[in-house]
Short mmCIF file of C-alpha atoms and ligand atoms in Angstrom, two decimals:
data_model
loop_
_atom_site.label_atom_id
_atom_site.label_comp_id
_atom_site.label_asym_id
_atom_site.label_seq_id
_atom_site.Cartn_x
_atom_site.Cartn_y
_atom_site.Cartn_z
CA MET A 21 -7.76 32.62 -3.74
CA THR A 22 -4.09 33.59 -4.18
CA GLN A 23 -3.95 36.41 -6.74
CA PRO A 24 -1.86 36.08 -9.93
CA THR A 25 1.35 37.99 -10.69
CA PRO A 26 2.80 38.35 -14.21
CA SER A 27 4.84 35.15 -13.74
CA GLN A 28 2.47 33.31 -11.43
CA PRO A 29 -1.05 32.12 -12.28
CA ALA A 30 -3.72 32.42 -9.57
CA ILE A 31 -3.91 29.45 -7.21
CA CYS A 32 -7.02 27.74 -5.97
CA ASP A 33 -6.03 27.92 -2.32
CA TYR A 34 -7.42 25.22 -0.02
CA GLU A 35 -5.86 26.72 3.11
CA GLY A 36 -8.31 26.21 5.96
CA SER A 37 -10.73 24.29 3.72
CA THR A 38 -12.80 21.43 5.11
CA TYR A 39 -12.53 19.51 1.82
CA ARG A 40 -12.46 16.07 3.44
CA ALA A 41 -15.66 16.61 5.43
CA ASP A 42 -17.38 18.74 2.76
CA PHE A 43 -16.66 16.62 -0.30
CA TRP A 44 -15.89 13.05 0.74
CA GLU A 45 -16.98 11.89 4.14
CA GLY A 46 -20.62 10.78 4.06
CA LYS A 47 -21.18 12.69 0.81
CA GLY A 48 -22.17 9.74 -1.39
CA ARG A 49 -18.88 9.59 -3.31
CA ASP A 50 -17.85 6.02 -2.46
CA TYR A 51 -18.35 5.13 -6.13
CA GLU A 52 -15.95 7.84 -7.39
CA ASP A 53 -13.35 6.93 -4.78
CA ALA A 54 -13.57 3.20 -5.60
CA VAL A 55 -13.32 3.57 -9.38
CA GLU A 56 -10.32 5.91 -9.11
CA ARG A 57 -8.52 3.35 -6.98
CA LEU A 58 -9.22 0.59 -9.52
CA ILE A 59 -7.35 2.57 -12.16
CA LEU A 60 -4.49 3.52 -9.87
CA ARG A 61 -3.96 -0.16 -9.06
CA ARG A 62 -3.60 -0.86 -12.78
CA PHE A 63 -1.48 2.13 -13.73
CA LEU A 64 0.87 2.70 -10.76
CA PRO A 65 3.90 0.47 -10.19
CA ARG A 66 3.44 -1.86 -7.22
CA GLY A 67 6.30 -0.38 -5.30
CA GLY A 68 9.73 1.14 -5.40
CA LYS A 69 11.93 3.67 -3.68
CA ARG A 70 10.19 7.05 -3.80
CA TYR A 71 6.69 8.16 -4.82
CA ALA A 72 5.09 11.61 -4.90
CA ASP A 73 1.44 12.53 -4.61
CA PHE A 74 1.34 16.06 -6.04
CA GLY A 75 -1.59 18.04 -4.62
CA ALA A 76 -2.25 15.18 -2.22
CA GLY A 77 -4.75 17.12 -0.13
CA PHE A 78 -5.53 15.22 3.06
CA GLY A 79 -3.78 12.13 1.67
CA ARG A 80 -6.91 10.29 0.51
CA LEU A 81 -5.05 8.19 -2.06
CA ILE A 82 -1.75 7.68 -0.24
CA ASN A 83 -2.54 4.07 0.64
CA GLU A 84 -2.35 3.26 -3.08
CA ALA A 85 1.43 3.80 -2.69
CA ALA A 86 1.77 1.17 0.03
CA GLY A 87 4.66 -0.56 -1.78
CA PHE A 88 6.93 2.51 -1.79
CA GLU A 89 9.70 3.04 0.74
CA GLU A 90 9.31 6.82 0.82
CA VAL A 91 6.20 8.82 0.01
CA VAL A 92 6.19 12.56 -0.60
CA VAL A 93 2.85 14.09 0.38
CA MET A 94 2.92 17.46 -1.35
CA ASP A 95 0.29 20.21 -1.38
CA TYR A 96 -0.01 23.99 -1.48
CA SER A 97 -2.20 24.06 1.60
CA ARG A 98 -0.49 23.67 4.95
CA THR A 99 -3.76 22.82 6.69
CA MET A 100 -4.45 20.01 4.21
CA LEU A 101 -0.98 18.65 4.99
CA GLN A 102 -1.65 18.89 8.71
CA ASP A 103 -4.82 16.88 8.14
CA ALA A 104 -2.83 14.31 6.11
CA GLN A 105 -0.23 14.13 8.86
CA ALA A 106 -2.91 13.60 11.52
CA ARG A 107 -4.33 10.69 9.48
CA LEU A 108 -1.09 9.09 8.28
CA GLY A 109 1.21 9.87 11.19
CA ARG A 110 4.71 11.34 11.44
CA SER A 111 6.90 8.48 10.32
CA ASP A 112 10.18 8.62 8.41
CA ARG A 113 8.38 7.12 5.43
CA PHE A 114 6.16 10.17 4.82
CA ILE A 115 7.73 13.44 3.70
CA TYR A 116 5.22 16.29 3.97
CA VAL A 117 5.97 19.21 1.68
CA ALA A 118 4.11 22.51 1.33
CA ALA A 119 4.94 23.89 -2.12
CA ASP A 120 3.48 25.28 -5.31
CA LEU A 121 3.11 23.11 -8.39
CA TYR A 122 4.31 26.06 -10.46
CA LYS A 123 7.58 26.20 -8.48
CA LEU A 124 8.35 22.71 -7.34
CA PRO A 125 11.31 22.25 -4.96
CA PHE A 126 12.43 18.77 -6.04
CA ALA A 127 15.81 17.81 -7.50
CA ALA A 128 16.10 15.95 -10.81
CA ASN A 129 15.68 12.17 -10.40
CA ALA A 130 13.68 12.58 -7.21
CA PHE A 131 10.85 10.13 -8.02
CA GLU A 132 10.17 6.88 -9.79
CA ALA A 133 6.39 7.23 -9.57
CA GLY A 134 4.01 10.14 -9.19
CA LEU A 135 0.33 11.03 -9.18
CA LEU A 136 -1.69 14.15 -9.93
CA CYS A 137 -5.34 13.36 -9.19
CA ARG A 138 -8.19 15.88 -8.95
CA VAL A 139 -5.70 18.75 -9.07
CA VAL A 140 -5.07 19.76 -12.69
CA HIS A 141 -8.68 20.98 -12.92
CA HIS A 142 -7.62 23.82 -10.58
CA LEU A 143 -4.62 24.85 -12.69
CA ALA A 144 -4.87 27.89 -14.96
CA ASP A 145 -1.53 26.87 -16.53
CA ALA A 146 -1.58 23.07 -16.55
CA PRO A 147 1.33 22.75 -19.03
CA ALA A 148 3.60 24.76 -16.69
CA ALA A 149 2.82 22.50 -13.73
CA LEU A 150 3.36 19.36 -15.82
CA ARG A 151 6.81 20.63 -16.83
CA GLN A 152 7.65 21.17 -13.16
CA ILE A 153 6.58 17.63 -12.28
CA ARG A 154 8.53 16.21 -15.20
CA ASN A 155 11.72 17.86 -13.88
CA GLY A 156 11.63 15.68 -10.75
CA MET A 157 10.78 12.37 -12.42
CA ALA A 158 13.59 9.94 -13.18
CA ALA A 159 14.02 8.14 -16.51
CA GLY A 160 11.96 4.96 -16.48
CA SER A 161 9.45 6.44 -14.04
CA THR A 162 5.65 6.41 -14.20
CA PHE A 163 3.41 9.42 -13.76
CA VAL A 164 -0.38 9.08 -13.57
CA LEU A 165 -2.52 12.10 -14.38
CA GLU A 166 -6.26 12.40 -13.81
CA PHE A 167 -8.23 15.19 -15.44
CA ALA A 168 -11.84 16.37 -15.73
CA ASN A 169 -12.93 15.71 -19.30
CA LYS A 170 -14.86 18.28 -21.31
CA LEU A 171 -15.47 15.70 -24.06
CA ASN A 172 -17.93 13.70 -21.96
CA LEU A 173 -21.20 12.10 -23.08
CA LYS A 174 -23.42 14.48 -21.13
CA ALA A 175 -21.73 17.55 -22.61
CA MET A 176 -21.86 16.02 -26.11
CA LEU A 177 -25.60 15.36 -25.82
CA ARG A 178 -26.36 18.75 -24.32
CA TYR A 179 -24.40 20.41 -27.13
CA ALA A 180 -26.16 18.32 -29.80
CA PHE A 181 -29.58 19.31 -28.40
CA ARG A 182 -28.53 22.96 -28.04
CA ARG A 183 -28.81 22.88 -24.25
CA GLN A 184 -25.28 24.22 -23.87
CA ALA A 185 -23.44 26.91 -25.81
CA TRP A 186 -19.83 25.73 -25.43
CA SER A 187 -18.50 22.98 -27.65
CA PRO A 188 -17.06 19.86 -26.01
CA TYR A 189 -15.05 19.32 -29.20
CA SER A 190 -12.93 22.48 -29.05
CA ARG A 191 -9.51 21.93 -27.57
CA GLU A 192 -9.10 24.91 -25.25
CA PRO A 193 -9.71 24.37 -21.50
CA LEU A 194 -13.16 25.31 -20.25
CA GLU A 195 -13.22 27.36 -17.04
CA PHE A 196 -16.76 26.58 -15.87
CA VAL A 197 -16.25 28.18 -12.45
CA ARG A 198 -13.28 30.38 -11.49
CA LEU A 199 -10.17 28.15 -11.28
CA ASN A 200 -12.14 25.02 -12.19
CA PHE A 201 -11.31 23.67 -15.63
CA ASP A 202 -12.46 20.82 -17.84
CA PHE A 203 -9.93 19.69 -20.45
CA HIS A 204 -10.10 18.13 -23.89
CA PRO A 205 -8.16 14.82 -24.01
CA ALA A 206 -6.15 16.04 -27.02
CA TYR A 207 -5.10 19.21 -25.15
CA ILE A 208 -3.88 17.13 -22.21
CA ARG A 209 -2.03 14.68 -24.46
CA GLU A 210 -0.24 17.56 -26.16
CA ALA A 211 0.63 19.18 -22.80
CA LEU A 212 2.01 15.88 -21.50
CA ARG A 213 4.10 15.33 -24.62
CA SER A 214 5.49 18.87 -24.61
CA ALA A 215 6.46 18.44 -20.96
CA GLY A 216 8.50 15.36 -21.88
CA PHE A 217 6.14 12.56 -20.90
CA THR A 218 5.19 9.66 -23.14
CA PRO A 219 1.46 9.02 -22.66
CA ARG A 220 0.62 5.32 -22.73
CA ARG A 221 -2.57 3.71 -21.47
CA ARG A 222 -5.67 5.79 -20.89
CA ALA A 223 -8.73 4.87 -18.83
CA ALA A 224 -12.07 6.59 -18.40
CA ALA A 225 -13.90 6.61 -15.07
CA SER A 226 -17.10 7.66 -13.35
CA TRP A 227 -19.27 6.68 -16.33
CA LEU A 228 -22.27 6.27 -14.01
CA ARG A 229 -21.82 9.48 -12.04
CA LEU A 230 -25.50 10.39 -11.94
CA GLY A 231 -27.73 10.82 -8.89
CA LEU A 232 -30.31 8.47 -10.41
CA PHE A 233 -27.83 5.58 -10.84
CA LYS A 234 -26.57 6.08 -7.30
CA LYS A 235 -30.15 5.86 -6.04
CA VAL A 236 -31.16 2.67 -7.86
CA LEU A 237 -27.94 0.68 -8.33
CA PRO A 238 -25.96 -0.99 -5.54
CA LEU A 239 -22.43 0.41 -5.14
CA ARG A 240 -20.77 -2.90 -5.98
CA LEU A 241 -22.66 -3.18 -9.25
CA MET A 242 -21.78 0.41 -10.21
CA VAL A 243 -18.10 -0.20 -9.51
CA SER A 244 -18.14 -3.48 -11.49
CA LEU A 245 -19.82 -1.79 -14.47
CA ASP A 246 -17.33 1.07 -14.34
CA ARG A 247 -14.47 -1.43 -14.27
CA LEU A 248 -15.81 -2.97 -17.49
CA LEU A 249 -16.16 0.43 -19.16
CA GLN A 250 -12.84 1.95 -18.04
CA PRO A 251 -10.71 0.50 -20.88
CA LEU A 252 -12.98 2.32 -23.38
CA GLY A 253 -11.06 5.41 -22.33
CA GLY A 254 -8.38 4.44 -24.84
CA MET A 255 -10.63 4.73 -27.92
CA LEU A 256 -13.75 6.44 -26.60
CA PRO A 257 -12.72 8.87 -23.86
CA TYR A 258 -16.24 10.12 -23.14
CA ALA A 259 -16.53 9.72 -19.36
CA PRO A 260 -16.27 12.68 -16.96
CA GLN A 261 -12.86 11.61 -15.65
CA ILE A 262 -9.84 10.40 -17.61
CA PHE A 263 -6.63 8.88 -16.29
CA VAL A 264 -3.43 8.78 -18.34
CA GLU A 265 -0.47 6.56 -17.53
CA ASN A 266 2.77 8.22 -18.64
CA ARG A 267 6.36 7.12 -18.81
CA ILE A 268 9.63 8.97 -18.87
CA GLU A 269 11.59 7.31 -21.63
CA GLY A 270 15.07 6.00 -20.96
CA ALA A 271 16.84 3.38 -18.94
CA PRO A 272 15.83 3.56 -15.26
CA THR A 273 18.04 6.05 -13.41
CA ALA A 274 19.07 5.83 -9.76
CA LEU A 275 17.13 8.25 -7.58
CA VAL A 276 18.85 10.95 -5.58
CA GLU A 277 19.37 10.18 -1.91
CA ARG A 278 16.94 11.66 0.54
CA ASP A 279 19.35 14.35 1.74
CA GLN A 280 19.55 15.60 -1.87
CA LEU A 281 15.79 15.61 -2.49
CA PHE A 282 15.20 19.36 -2.36
CA LYS A 283 16.23 22.28 -4.51
CA CYS A 284 15.43 25.93 -3.92
CA PRO A 285 12.14 26.75 -5.70
CA ILE A 286 13.46 30.25 -6.43
CA THR A 287 17.10 29.76 -7.47
CA GLY A 288 17.14 26.03 -8.25
CA ALA A 289 20.24 25.56 -6.02
CA PRO A 290 20.48 22.27 -4.08
CA LEU A 291 19.27 22.54 -0.47
CA HIS A 292 20.61 20.77 2.58
CA ARG A 293 19.24 20.53 6.07
CA GLU A 294 20.67 22.17 9.14
CA GLY A 295 18.44 21.60 12.16
CA ASP A 296 14.96 22.72 11.20
CA VAL A 297 16.08 24.81 8.23
CA LEU A 298 16.84 24.01 4.60
CA LEU A 299 19.46 26.17 2.97
CA SER A 300 21.74 26.25 -0.04
CA THR A 301 25.51 26.68 0.01
CA GLU A 302 25.01 30.34 -0.95
CA GLY A 303 22.95 30.77 2.22
CA ASN A 304 19.76 32.54 1.20
CA PRO A 305 16.89 32.02 0.79
CA ARG A 306 16.27 29.66 3.72
CA TRP A 307 13.24 27.45 4.26
CA ALA A 308 11.64 26.20 7.46
CA ILE A 309 10.67 22.72 8.57
CA ARG A 310 7.78 23.17 10.99
CA ASP A 311 6.14 20.33 12.92
CA GLY A 312 7.38 17.81 10.39
CA ILE A 313 6.25 19.78 7.31
CA TYR A 314 8.85 21.14 4.87
CA ASP A 315 7.61 24.61 4.03
CA LEU A 316 8.84 25.52 0.57
CA LYS A 317 6.10 28.01 -0.22
CA GLU A 318 7.68 31.09 1.33
CA PRO A 319 11.28 31.55 2.45
CA LEU A 320 12.22 32.57 5.96
CA SER A 321 12.77 36.33 6.13
C1 SAM B 401 -9.65 18.59 -4.99
S1 SAM B 401 -8.20 18.49 -3.98
C2 SAM B 401 -7.58 16.90 -4.41
C3 SAM B 401 -6.76 16.26 -3.34
C4 SAM B 401 -6.29 14.82 -3.63
N1 SAM B 401 -5.42 14.76 -4.80
C5 SAM B 401 -7.45 13.89 -3.81
O1 SAM B 401 -7.66 13.39 -4.93
O2 SAM B 401 -8.16 13.66 -2.82
C6 SAM B 401 -7.12 19.59 -4.87
C7 SAM B 401 -5.79 19.84 -4.15
O3 SAM B 401 -4.90 20.51 -5.04
C8 SAM B 401 -4.13 21.43 -4.28
N2 SAM B 401 -3.60 22.47 -5.17
C9 SAM B 401 -4.28 23.36 -5.94
N3 SAM B 401 -3.43 24.17 -6.59
C10 SAM B 401 -2.17 23.83 -6.20
C11 SAM B 401 -0.86 24.31 -6.51
N4 SAM B 401 -0.65 25.33 -7.35
N5 SAM B 401 0.20 23.71 -5.94
C12 SAM B 401 0.02 22.66 -5.09
N6 SAM B 401 -1.20 22.16 -4.75
C13 SAM B 401 -2.28 22.73 -5.31
C14 SAM B 401 -5.10 21.96 -3.26
O4 SAM B 401 -4.44 22.54 -2.16
C15 SAM B 401 -5.92 20.71 -2.90
O5 SAM B 401 -5.41 20.05 -1.79
#
């Protein structure tokens, strides 16, 4: 756990974590993975120039960006990025970036599509991270956000029958475990709007996320039922997971070229590459590129 400073919220640090093996592989979450992909295929553009998966982890969902020419795989954890790189390979198409969502190193007009999935629930200051993401998205772009929903059916029933003290109807985020938050849909909508996004379609997922259903129902049936229920997320957002499709208003803007993609996360100055270092015209701070990963977490000393 990276400790907070006055200007920096604490970070849920996955460095060295075995998230892929511990959470996904052989862990009975094929249903969750499948229903998330159904929504991404509806909400993300089919292709384009440059896409970013913010908090991409080991790159689980990168193949949903197959139609994009360049894909930024960004995460705070270097080891997660190494895992992503081992799975996806070191091609020119993938740009691996270690950085902090609270201090993103991307120029304006960097992306025409972006995703934040299973990440905002770790953010103590979600509005700050959304503002950072917004800064890199071009006019006309699409940004898809997934969040863990405190206004879900189970929580509503437990609250009604006095089995839980906290109210699913109150708007403030619920930190149920340190650096793990559930959000009210209205709180997220407000945070998206204040960051400069226009929320559009909403979908709800993982309606059947119960051990009992997983035991008795075939996976294909569960996924088909979820697909039918997902559009309810617009009017009745009561599933454990919500996805929001957002737009940046305005006529589509040309994206910056690849050699102008980065800015200094500390000073905001444009960065250019010299060998395996990124630096600004003023010189310092400088940032390393190590084994194909742009390291914009800590400057070179
Ligand atoms: C639960 S994993 C989700 C990974 C991937 N999006 C997925 O759906 O499989 C959460 C990821 O968020 C990243 N993360 C958490 N806080 C972050 C921050 N402040 N900046 C960048 N990444 C962060 C973690 O390193 C981790 O890889």
